[in-house]
Structure formats: structure tokens, C-alpha cells
Short mmCIF file of C-alpha atoms in Angstrom, two decimals:
data_model
loop_
_atom_site.label_atom_id
_atom_site.label_comp_id
_atom_site.label_asym_id
_atom_site.label_seq_id
_atom_site.Cartn_x
_atom_site.Cartn_y
_atom_site.Cartn_z
CA MET I 1 153.03 329.28 188.54
CA THR I 2 150.64 331.82 189.87
CA ASP I 3 147.36 330.23 190.78
CA THR I 4 144.38 331.50 188.95
CA ASP I 5 140.76 331.87 189.78
CA ALA I 6 138.05 329.85 188.10
CA GLY I 7 138.22 331.99 185.00
CA GLY I 8 141.93 331.49 184.60
CA VAL I 9 142.57 335.09 185.65
CA PRO I 10 145.79 335.27 187.75
CA ARG I 11 145.11 335.77 191.51
CA SER I 12 146.62 338.53 193.56
CA THR I 13 149.12 337.33 196.06
CA ALA I 14 151.11 339.00 198.78
CA GLU I 15 154.06 338.94 196.48
CA GLU I 16 152.19 340.12 193.45
CA PRO I 17 149.43 342.38 194.75
CA TRP I 18 147.01 344.08 192.37
CA PRO I 19 147.28 347.86 192.07
CA VAL I 20 144.22 349.92 193.17
CA ARG I 21 143.18 350.59 189.64
CA VAL I 22 142.95 346.91 188.88
CA VAL I 23 140.95 346.24 192.03
CA SER I 24 138.55 349.12 191.47
CA GLN I 25 138.16 348.10 187.84
CA LYS I 26 137.25 344.53 188.97
CA VAL I 27 134.87 345.90 191.59
CA GLY I 28 133.22 348.08 188.97
CA ALA I 29 132.82 345.00 186.78
CA TRP I 30 131.24 342.97 189.57
CA ILE I 31 128.83 345.73 190.46
CA ALA I 32 127.78 346.21 186.88
CA LYS I 33 126.82 342.54 186.79
CA LEU I 34 123.62 343.35 188.79
CA GLY I 35 122.23 345.23 185.82
CA TRP I 36 118.93 347.18 185.75
CA VAL I 37 116.61 346.70 188.75
CA TRP I 38 113.28 348.22 189.95
CA VAL I 39 113.77 349.57 193.46
CA ASP I 40 111.11 350.44 196.13
CA GLY I 41 112.18 352.99 198.70
CA GLN I 42 111.45 356.18 200.58
CA VAL I 43 113.07 359.51 199.70
CA ALA I 44 115.06 360.63 202.73
CA GLN I 45 116.85 363.57 201.01
CA ILE I 46 116.78 365.42 197.70
CA SER I 47 119.54 367.79 196.53
CA ARG I 48 118.69 369.77 193.42
CA ARG I 49 121.34 372.35 192.88
CA PRO I 50 120.03 375.07 190.58
CA GLY I 51 121.35 374.66 187.09
CA ALA I 52 122.81 371.25 187.80
CA SER I 53 121.59 368.61 185.40
CA VAL I 54 122.04 365.78 187.83
CA VAL I 55 119.92 365.39 190.96
CA PHE I 56 121.09 363.43 193.98
CA LEU I 57 118.62 361.50 196.16
CA THR I 58 119.08 359.51 199.38
CA LEU I 59 116.76 356.53 199.11
CA ARG I 60 115.94 354.65 202.37
CA ASP I 61 114.57 351.18 202.80
CA PRO I 62 110.99 351.45 204.16
CA SER I 63 111.72 349.09 207.04
CA ALA I 64 115.44 348.65 207.51
CA ASP I 65 117.97 351.23 208.56
CA LEU I 66 119.67 351.17 205.13
CA SER I 67 119.94 353.68 202.37
CA LEU I 68 121.55 354.22 198.94
CA THR I 69 122.47 357.31 196.94
CA VAL I 70 120.54 357.74 193.69
CA THR I 71 121.60 359.96 190.83
CA ALA I 72 119.19 360.93 188.09
CA HIS I 73 119.03 363.44 185.33
CA ARG I 74 116.77 366.35 186.18
CA ASP I 75 114.45 365.51 183.26
CA VAL I 76 113.98 361.97 184.53
CA LEU I 77 112.87 363.35 187.88
CA ASP I 78 110.62 366.01 186.42
CA ALA I 79 109.01 363.47 184.10
CA GLY I 80 108.32 360.75 186.68
CA ALA I 81 107.93 362.56 189.96
CA PRO I 82 107.58 366.30 189.51
CA GLU I 83 107.11 367.73 193.03
CA LEU I 84 108.94 364.93 194.72
CA ALA I 85 109.26 365.72 198.42
CA GLU I 86 111.20 364.12 201.19
CA GLY I 87 109.37 361.19 202.76
CA ALA I 88 107.71 360.27 199.48
CA ARG I 89 107.58 356.60 198.50
CA VAL I 90 109.06 355.97 195.07
CA THR I 91 109.69 353.13 192.69
CA LEU I 92 112.66 353.65 190.37
CA HIS I 93 114.36 351.82 187.55
CA ALA I 94 118.10 352.03 188.04
CA LYS I 95 121.48 350.41 187.53
CA PRO I 96 124.25 350.37 190.17
CA GLU I 97 127.35 352.37 189.19
CA PHE I 98 130.79 352.45 190.77
CA TYR I 99 132.80 355.65 190.57
CA PRO I 100 136.44 354.56 190.69
CA ALA I 101 137.71 358.08 191.38
CA ARG I 102 136.36 358.10 194.95
CA GLY I 103 135.36 354.45 195.15
CA THR I 104 131.72 355.36 195.67
CA LEU I 105 128.66 353.44 194.62
CA SER I 106 125.31 354.85 193.62
CA LEU I 107 122.26 353.94 191.59
CA ARG I 108 121.73 355.74 188.34
CA ALA I 109 117.99 355.99 187.70
CA ASP I 110 116.51 356.39 184.25
CA GLU I 111 112.92 356.32 185.48
CA ILE I 112 111.37 357.44 188.77
CA ARG I 113 107.74 356.98 189.71
CA GLN I 114 106.13 358.45 192.77
CA VAL I 115 103.96 355.88 194.54
CA GLY I 116 100.55 357.44 195.10
CA LEU I 117 98.46 356.92 198.17
CA GLY I 118 96.09 354.65 196.28
CA GLU I 119 98.97 352.44 195.25
CA LEU I 120 100.29 352.43 198.80
CA LEU I 121 96.90 351.42 200.19
CA ALA I 122 96.55 348.73 197.53
CA ARG I 123 99.95 347.35 198.59
CA LEU I 124 98.77 347.52 202.19
CA GLU I 125 95.69 345.44 201.39
CA LYS I 126 97.81 342.87 199.59
CA LEU I 127 100.18 342.71 202.57
CA LYS I 128 97.17 342.35 204.87
CA LYS I 129 95.94 339.28 202.96
CA LEU I 130 99.46 337.84 202.94
CA LEU I 131 99.93 338.27 206.70
CA ALA I 132 96.45 336.93 207.39
CA ALA I 133 97.15 333.87 205.28
CA GLU I 134 100.37 333.34 207.20
CA GLY I 135 98.36 333.34 210.41
CA LEU I 136 99.86 336.45 211.95
CA PHE I 137 96.34 337.63 212.83
CA ALA I 138 95.29 334.22 214.25
CA ARG I 139 93.22 334.70 217.39
CA GLU I 140 94.63 331.62 219.14
CA ARG I 141 98.16 333.05 218.80
CA LYS I 142 97.17 336.12 220.80
CA ARG I 143 98.33 336.16 224.40
CA ARG I 144 96.42 337.80 227.22
CA PRO I 145 98.45 340.48 229.04
CA PRO I 146 98.80 339.78 232.80
CA PHE I 147 96.03 341.08 235.04
CA LEU I 148 98.56 343.20 236.92
CA PRO I 149 101.85 343.78 235.06
CA ARG I 150 104.96 344.36 237.17
CA ARG I 151 106.22 346.77 234.58
CA VAL I 152 104.71 348.30 231.44
CA GLY I 153 106.83 349.06 228.38
CA LEU I 154 105.59 352.07 226.38
CA ILE I 155 106.78 352.94 222.87
CA THR I 156 105.50 356.33 221.73
CA GLY I 157 106.40 359.73 220.36
CA ARG I 158 108.39 362.01 222.69
CA ALA I 159 106.13 364.31 224.73
CA SER I 160 103.20 363.27 222.54
CA ALA I 161 99.54 363.41 223.54
CA ALA I 162 99.51 359.63 223.30
CA GLU I 163 102.35 359.37 225.81
CA ARG I 164 100.56 361.71 228.23
CA ASP I 165 97.24 359.83 227.86
CA VAL I 166 98.75 356.41 228.52
CA LEU I 167 100.88 357.56 231.46
CA MET I 168 98.17 359.64 233.12
CA ASN I 169 95.37 357.10 232.79
CA THR I 170 97.50 354.11 233.75
CA ARG I 171 98.78 355.84 236.89
CA ARG I 172 95.31 357.10 237.79
CA ARG I 173 93.99 353.54 237.72
CA TRP I 174 96.94 351.88 239.40
CA PRO I 175 99.24 354.45 241.03
CA ALA I 176 101.93 351.88 241.88
CA VAL I 177 102.44 350.86 238.23
CA ASP I 178 106.03 350.98 236.91
CA ILE I 179 106.29 352.24 233.30
CA ARG I 180 109.41 352.18 231.11
CA VAL I 181 109.02 354.63 228.22
CA LEU I 182 110.99 354.47 224.97
CA ASN I 183 110.44 357.52 222.80
CA VAL I 184 110.63 356.98 219.02
CA PRO I 185 109.65 358.88 215.90
CA VAL I 186 106.11 357.83 215.08
CA GLN I 187 106.08 358.85 211.43
CA GLY I 188 108.44 359.30 208.55
CA PRO I 189 111.11 357.02 207.11
CA THR I 190 113.03 356.42 210.35
CA ALA I 191 109.94 355.42 212.35
CA VAL I 192 109.77 351.72 211.52
CA PRO I 193 113.38 350.75 212.23
CA GLN I 194 113.40 352.64 215.55
CA ILE I 195 110.07 351.17 216.69
CA ILE I 196 111.38 347.69 215.84
CA ASP I 197 114.52 348.35 217.91
CA ALA I 198 112.41 349.64 220.81
CA LEU I 199 110.25 346.51 220.61
CA LYS I 200 113.35 344.30 220.83
CA VAL I 201 114.69 346.22 223.82
CA LEU I 202 111.42 345.96 225.76
CA ASP I 203 110.79 342.35 224.70
CA ASN I 204 114.18 341.36 226.06
CA ASP I 205 113.56 343.24 229.31
CA ASP I 206 112.23 340.40 231.50
CA THR I 207 110.74 342.84 234.00
CA VAL I 208 108.40 344.21 231.30
CA ASP I 209 105.16 342.14 231.25
CA VAL I 210 103.28 344.08 228.54
CA ILE I 211 104.34 346.44 225.75
CA VAL I 212 102.15 349.31 224.58
CA LEU I 213 102.63 350.84 221.15
CA ALA I 214 100.82 354.17 221.28
CA ARG I 215 100.36 356.94 218.75
CA GLY I 216 97.81 359.71 218.46
CA GLY I 217 95.69 360.35 215.41
CA GLY I 218 97.33 361.22 212.08
CA SER I 219 96.92 361.19 208.33
CA VAL I 220 96.87 357.92 206.46
CA GLU I 221 100.49 358.56 205.42
CA ASP I 222 101.44 359.32 209.01
CA LEU I 223 100.06 355.97 210.13
CA LEU I 224 101.62 354.00 207.26
CA PRO I 225 104.68 352.92 209.30
CA PHE I 226 102.25 351.04 211.55
CA SER I 227 101.20 348.88 208.62
CA ASP I 228 104.79 348.06 207.69
CA GLU I 229 105.48 344.35 207.15
CA ALA I 230 108.73 344.27 209.13
CA LEU I 231 107.05 346.05 212.07
CA CYS I 232 104.12 343.62 211.95
CA ARG I 233 106.50 340.65 211.97
CA ALA I 234 108.48 342.20 214.83
CA VAL I 235 105.29 342.66 216.89
CA PHE I 236 104.26 339.09 216.08
CA GLY I 237 107.65 337.80 217.19
CA CYS I 238 107.50 339.45 220.61
CA ARG I 239 107.27 337.05 223.53
CA THR I 240 105.78 339.84 225.64
CA PRO I 241 102.11 340.62 224.91
CA VAL I 242 101.76 343.77 222.76
CA VAL I 243 98.90 346.29 223.02
CA SER I 244 98.52 348.52 219.98
CA ALA I 245 96.86 351.90 220.45
CA ILE I 246 97.34 353.68 217.13
CA GLY I 247 95.36 356.66 215.94
CA HIS I 248 91.66 357.16 216.48
CA GLU I 249 88.95 354.61 217.01
CA THR I 250 88.40 354.28 213.27
CA ASP I 251 92.07 353.80 212.34
CA ALA I 252 93.11 350.17 211.92
CA PRO I 253 96.74 349.87 210.77
CA LEU I 254 97.95 346.30 210.21
CA VAL I 255 99.79 346.27 213.53
CA ASP I 256 96.37 346.41 215.19
CA TYR I 257 95.53 343.01 213.72
CA VAL I 258 98.87 341.46 214.71
CA ALA I 259 99.02 342.84 218.27
CA ASP I 260 97.79 340.69 221.14
CA VAL I 261 95.32 343.40 222.17
CA ARG I 262 93.88 346.25 220.07
CA ALA I 263 93.06 349.33 222.11
CA SER I 264 90.96 351.91 220.30
CA THR I 265 92.89 354.85 221.76
CA PRO I 266 95.89 355.43 224.09
CA THR I 267 93.43 356.09 226.96
CA ASP I 268 91.67 352.81 226.22
CA ALA I 269 95.08 351.12 226.31
CA ALA I 270 95.48 352.19 229.96
CA LYS I 271 92.20 350.45 230.79
CA ARG I 272 93.40 347.30 229.10
CA ILE I 273 96.74 346.94 230.85
CA VAL I 274 96.04 347.74 234.51
CA PRO I 275 93.05 347.10 236.74
CA ASP I 276 91.40 350.01 238.47
CA LEU I 277 92.73 349.93 242.06
CA ALA I 278 89.67 351.53 243.57
CA GLU I 279 87.38 349.13 241.74
CA GLU I 280 89.52 346.11 242.62
CA SER I 281 89.72 346.93 246.32
CA ARG I 282 85.97 347.50 246.40
CA LEU I 283 85.51 344.05 244.83
CA ILE I 284 87.89 342.49 247.34
CA ASP I 285 86.04 344.08 250.27
CA GLN I 286 82.77 342.87 248.87
CA ALA I 287 84.13 339.35 248.47
CA ARG I 288 85.46 339.45 252.01
CA ARG I 289 82.08 340.51 253.39
CA ARG I 290 80.34 337.75 251.48
CA LEU I 291 82.92 335.29 252.83
CA ASP I 292 82.22 336.38 256.40
CA ARG I 293 78.47 336.13 255.96
CA ALA I 294 78.66 332.70 254.35
CA VAL I 295 80.82 331.27 257.11
CA ALA I 296 78.78 332.91 259.85
CA THR I 297 75.49 331.56 258.55
CA MET I 298 76.97 328.12 258.14
CA LEU I 299 78.30 328.13 261.70
CA ASP I 300 75.01 329.35 263.14
CA ARG I 301 73.08 326.71 261.26
CA GLU I 302 75.34 323.93 262.49
CA THR I 303 75.31 325.25 266.03
CA HIS I 304 71.50 325.24 266.05
CA ARG I 305 71.54 321.76 264.68
CA ILE I 306 73.76 320.52 267.47
CA GLU I 307 71.69 322.32 270.07
CA ALA I 308 68.61 320.74 268.60
CA TRP I 309 70.12 317.35 269.13
CA ARG I 310 71.33 318.18 272.58
CA SER I 311 67.85 319.25 273.59
CA ARG I 312 66.25 316.08 272.29
CA PRO I 313 64.70 314.40 275.32
CA SER I 314 66.73 311.27 274.97
CA LEU I 315 69.86 313.33 275.54
CA ALA I 316 68.62 316.24 277.58
CA ARG I 317 66.84 314.14 280.20
CA PRO I 318 68.66 310.84 280.46
CA GLU I 319 66.88 310.44 283.75
CA ALA I 320 63.84 309.64 281.66
CA MET I 321 65.25 306.32 280.69
CA ILE I 322 66.07 305.59 284.30
CA GLU I 323 62.74 306.85 285.58
CA GLN I 324 60.93 304.63 283.23
CA ARG I 325 62.90 301.66 284.29
CA ALA I 326 62.64 302.63 287.93
CA ALA I 327 58.89 302.86 287.49
CA ASP I 328 58.94 299.47 285.87
CA VAL I 329 60.91 298.09 288.76
CA VAL I 330 58.54 299.54 291.28
CA ALA I 331 55.62 298.22 289.36
CA LEU I 332 57.20 294.85 289.16
CA ARG I 333 58.04 294.93 292.82
CA ASP I 334 54.45 295.72 293.65
CA ARG I 335 53.21 292.95 291.46
CA ALA I 336 55.75 290.65 292.94
CA GLY I 337 54.68 291.65 296.41
CA ARG I 338 51.06 291.26 295.63
CA SER I 339 51.44 287.96 293.98
CA LEU I 340 53.52 286.88 296.91
CA ASP I 341 50.77 287.81 299.31
CA VAL I 342 48.27 285.99 297.32
CA ARG I 343 50.36 282.99 297.14
CA LEU I 344 51.21 283.08 300.81
CA ARG I 345 47.65 283.45 301.75
CA ALA I 346 46.73 280.59 299.52
CA ALA I 347 49.53 278.52 300.92
CA GLY I 348 48.41 279.38 304.39
CA GLU I 349 44.90 278.36 303.53
CA GLU I 350 46.11 275.20 302.05
CA LEU I 351 48.23 274.47 305.07
CA ARG I 352 45.37 275.02 307.43
CA HIS I 353 43.23 272.78 305.37
CA THR I 354 45.86 270.09 305.25
CA VAL I 355 46.45 270.36 308.97
CA ALA I 356 42.79 270.11 309.61
CA GLN I 357 42.65 267.07 307.46
CA LEU I 358 45.65 265.77 309.27
CA ARG I 359 44.03 266.34 312.51
CA ALA I 360 40.84 264.75 311.42
CA LEU I 361 42.66 261.69 310.41
CA SER I 362 44.98 261.67 313.27
CA PRO I 363 44.29 259.38 316.26
CA ALA I 364 45.02 262.12 318.71
CA ALA I 365 41.33 262.82 319.41
CA THR I 366 40.67 259.15 320.06
CA LEU I 367 43.62 258.99 322.34
CA GLU I 368 42.25 262.01 324.10
CA ARG I 369 39.24 259.99 324.88
CA GLY I 370 41.45 257.38 326.71
CA TYR I 371 42.08 254.99 323.89
CA ALA I 372 45.58 253.76 323.15
CA ILE I 373 47.32 252.51 320.02
CA VAL I 374 49.17 249.23 320.38
CA GLN I 375 51.94 248.46 317.90
CA ARG I 376 54.09 245.46 317.54
CA ALA I 377 57.84 245.85 317.23
CA ASP I 378 57.43 245.79 313.56
CA GLY I 379 55.16 248.79 313.80
CA HIS I 380 52.03 246.76 312.97
CA VAL I 381 49.06 248.16 314.73
CA VAL I 382 47.47 245.33 316.72
CA ARG I 383 43.78 244.94 316.06
CA ALA I 384 43.39 241.33 317.24
CA ALA I 385 44.85 239.44 320.20
CA SER I 386 45.79 236.75 317.82
CA GLU I 387 48.26 239.09 316.19
CA VAL I 388 50.32 239.01 319.37
CA THR I 389 52.19 236.19 320.93
CA PRO I 390 53.12 236.23 324.61
CA GLY I 391 56.40 237.82 325.30
CA ASP I 392 56.08 240.25 322.40
CA ILE I 393 57.26 243.76 323.27
CA LEU I 394 54.54 246.13 322.39
CA ARG I 395 54.44 249.93 322.06
CA VAL I 396 51.44 251.48 323.69
CA ARG I 397 50.91 255.15 322.56
CA LEU I 398 48.67 257.17 324.79
CA ALA I 399 47.30 260.72 324.42
CA GLU I 400 50.31 261.72 326.30
CA GLY I 401 53.47 259.70 325.99
CA GLU I 402 53.80 255.94 325.30
CA LEU I 403 54.65 252.71 327.15
CA ARG I 404 56.77 249.71 326.33
CA VAL I 405 54.89 246.55 327.51
CA THR I 406 55.40 242.84 327.20
CA ALA I 407 52.46 240.65 326.27
CA GLU I 408 51.72 237.81 328.78
CA GLN I 409 48.89 235.76 327.56
CA GLU I 410 45.76 235.94 325.55
CA GLN I 411 42.58 236.45 327.51
CA GLY I 412 39.47 234.66 326.52
CA MET P 1 88.54 305.98 264.27
CA SER P 2 89.53 307.49 267.62
CA ASP P 3 87.35 310.35 268.75
CA GLU P 4 90.11 312.91 268.25
CA THR P 5 90.28 312.24 264.53
CA LEU P 6 86.49 312.31 264.14
CA SER P 7 85.55 315.01 261.69
CA TYR P 8 82.67 317.30 262.49
CA GLU P 9 80.46 315.59 259.93
CA GLN P 10 81.32 312.10 261.21
CA ALA P 11 80.59 313.09 264.84
CA ARG P 12 77.33 314.73 263.80
CA THR P 13 76.20 311.68 261.82
CA GLU P 14 77.01 309.32 264.69
CA LEU P 15 75.23 311.64 267.13
CA ALA P 16 72.13 311.44 264.94
CA SER P 17 72.16 307.65 264.96
CA VAL P 18 72.77 307.51 268.75
CA VAL P 19 69.77 309.73 269.40
CA GLU P 20 67.69 307.67 267.04
CA ARG P 21 68.61 304.40 268.72
CA LEU P 22 67.94 305.88 272.14
CA GLU P 23 64.53 307.09 271.01
CA THR P 24 63.51 303.83 269.43
CA GLY P 25 64.36 302.16 272.79
CA GLY P 26 64.64 298.41 273.11
CA SER P 27 68.22 298.47 274.25
CA SER P 28 69.27 297.26 277.66
CA LEU P 29 69.84 299.65 280.54
CA GLU P 30 73.56 299.13 280.20
CA GLU P 31 73.40 299.84 276.48
CA SER P 32 71.14 302.86 276.88
CA LEU P 33 73.48 304.30 279.48
CA ALA P 34 76.44 303.73 277.22
CA LEU P 35 74.53 305.25 274.28
CA TRP P 36 73.59 308.27 276.33
CA GLU P 37 77.22 308.82 277.36
CA ARG P 38 78.31 308.43 273.77
CA GLY P 39 75.70 310.95 272.65
CA GLU P 40 76.90 313.52 275.17
CA LYS P 41 80.53 313.00 274.10
CA LEU P 42 79.69 313.35 270.42
CA ALA P 43 77.73 316.52 271.07
CA ASP P 44 80.76 317.91 272.88
CA ILE P 45 83.01 316.98 269.95
CA CYS P 46 80.71 318.75 267.49
CA GLN P 47 80.49 321.79 269.72
CA GLY P 48 84.27 321.72 270.00
CA TRP P 49 84.61 321.86 266.23
CA LEU P 50 82.15 324.72 265.94
CA ASP P 51 83.75 326.73 268.74
CA GLY P 52 87.16 326.10 267.15
CA ALA P 53 85.89 327.36 263.81
CA ARG P 54 84.42 330.45 265.42
CA ASP P 55 87.71 331.17 267.18
CA ARG P 56 89.66 330.82 263.94
CA ILE P 57 87.35 333.27 262.24
CA ASP P 58 87.55 335.76 265.06
CA THR P 59 91.35 335.60 265.12
CA ALA P 60 91.47 335.97 261.35
CA ARG P 61 89.16 338.98 261.52
CA ARG P 62 91.15 340.52 264.33
CA ALA P 63 94.35 339.97 262.36
CA ARG P 64 92.66 341.53 259.35
CA THR P 65 91.48 344.64 261.20
CA GLU P 66 94.87 345.02 262.88
CA GLY P 67 96.69 344.41 259.60
CA ALA P 68 94.47 346.70 257.49
#
């Protein structure tokens, strides 16, 4: 029992393979299922052989590196897009067809319209609103390129004025800068896919710190690739900051809004990505001089302050504190001495006075005159004979010396 | 806080108070003498810091001129 596919149609098997005709017939059927479609694309090639009723076109996707062959009757072309030239943007109504003879596929168009500039610009505006709404232009998503990039990635047309401007000005400002250039077509149908590839290459190059997308001035059509949605999304997706320098000051393709930095011209881009060495070194010297001055003034001020303290009398002339005290001591000593004198003199006076008193009271003068003092053993001075009994030992004190006598008897 | 770890500002502040106390007087001879010695030491410490700073700057400048 041969197995069948969903529709009950018998499957091909190794043992019972389908012949080519059956396969190509099935393929044709599948392809036809797509039916009529409106297609937007860019004309890469047109081949109109004189006399031939059928015209062949190569239609490219505006962003991706894909294309399809289109066949159309000459009248269809003449009606919809008379002087169609390569590079033109068209919209066509076509149906895919499979030619079994050579197994080729192409679109058969029954209507071709050339997309005018106005229409293109209108689409551009619509895309601009869409991207803005999605936040691709959001300021906070923009990253600042490094002050001094190790390496600059430059995507620009080969040997173009833009390339020369960016290289010359960047090197003039910072001679040591390292620039990796990727040359790409900057207009026409192949521009967008190649720029997107170049962006990927540079974004993945870790040594590249900033990517510059530079293109000189050009017609609106020339600059259209730089408003392409896929390119804008690619720029937005870059991890490395992107500087867009497209066209003249007045040109503002959509990539300008998405890029991290918008430079008005390729020369301006140079100013944005590298500092000016001369200017920077001048600033550094200036800063260094100001540093020196600031430190010097601070040190001088502090030194003066310390010297001021050192010269304060209490430190400079410590002797002062000793002198003062020495003077005090001397003064005190003097006072002490003087008060001593006074006191001594007074004491002396007092002594003399007391001695005089003593002498006045003392019996010495009387003794001098020949009197004597008689005392009993008990020290009592005898004033009356009755105070003495015979045999008492008495002490007779004379002016000079004394006698020990014994009383005999009382006289009358 | 041993003297070695005294910062310039700390030494300077203490020096100021030592001078003040010396000038207001009223301390004993022994104290005044000790204060005076302390004042001199603190002044030396401050001067040491300033001289050190000046040396560091000079060496840095010399290194810079040699290096440039």
C-alpha cells in the first residue's frame, strides 16, 4: 500500500520515484497557487530586443540582495512605464510562472507602474513616522562615541570626495588615528545591501569604536538608499556608535535620525569623532600650569602660617616665660629679704627691750650693791628670820657666786 | 595618636591651641615648659609636611621635564 499525502495523492518513494515531468508539473501547480500579487522593486536590468513582443526585466529588492526575472508584453511596459530606465523603482501586478522546459521561474506582469519621486518621498515620510513611533530616533537610545576612538570604521564610496574629506580631516586633527575603510556603492540598487554588510563587518570588529557612514552630496534619488528601512534598522542595531555624514548640510536622510551622531558633512564628521591633538595638548598644558600654581600658592600660604606661629613670642622667645618667673623670684627674694630684715630688727628690738626689762627686774643690781639673796632648800626666798629654823641649810647668792650656809640661831 | 601619624592639619590645630594656652598663661612652670616643647615639636612636624610636599612636587616636575 503506497502511502499517500494528505490529499490521498500517492507519495514518491525510492522504489517508485516520480518522473521529472510529474515533479515539474507539481512544482508548477504549487507556484501557481500564489496567484496575482503587487510587487515593489527596483529595475536592475531591462532587455528589449527590437521586434520582440516580450520584454525581460531583472527586478531587485530595494534592501535585500535578491532579485527575480519579470516578463511583460511590450505594450504593458509602454502603457505603464514608458521610458523605464535601470534603477527606476516600480510597482507591478504579476503572477509567478514556472517554465517546465528549463525549470525556470519568473513573474509575468500585466501592469507596471513607475514609482515617481513624489510617491517615493511620500513613502519615505510614512516610513519616517513609523520608525519614529517605534523609537528608532529616540534620543536616549543614542550612544556617545568615545572621546578618543582606538579605531574608526569608515563606510564610503571608493575614492570619493567624502572619503578624502573624512580621512584628511581626521588625520589632521589626530595624526595617530587608525581608520579602517570599507568602500561600498553609495547609490543605486546594490547600495543598501552592501552598506548593511559593511556595517555588520565593522560592528563585529571589536577594535572599531565608532563607525562613520559618509557620502558626498547627491540628488534626492541618489540619497534614497540612505532612507531605506532595512539600512535604518541595521544602523539602529549596531552596538558601535554610528556617525552619519550624508550629503550636504541641508540633506537629512532617515539614517541621520537613527544614527547616534548626525554630522552635517564628512568634514564635520572628522570633528565629531576625534579630538584636535593640538587643542587637547594645549588644554593639558594649561591644566598642568594651573595645577602647579594652585599647589604652590597653597604651600606658600601654609608655610607662612607656620612661620607666623613659630615667630609668636610665646614660641620664639621661650626665655620670656622664664625671665618673667625669674624676675618674680628675684622680686620675691627681695621682698623676703626685706621682710626678714624688718622682722629681725623688730625681734632684735624686742629682745633688747625684754632684756632690759629682765635686767630691771633682776636682782643683779641689788647684789652689786652688796646685798645677798637667801633661799631655803625649798627655794623660798627668806624675808623673815622666823621663816628659818636653826640648822636649815640656806643658799646665799651674792653678786658673784653663792654660798651654802647653815642657820644657827635667831638673833633678837 | 602618635606624632608620626599626625596629619598636617591635626598638628597645625594642636600648635594653635598650644600657642594660645601659652599666651593666656596661668600654667605652671613645668606645664609651660612642656607646652613650649610641644609647640616646637608640632611646628617641626608641620614644617616637615610642607617640606615633604614641596619635595614631592619638585620631583614630579623634574620627572615631567625629563619625561617630556
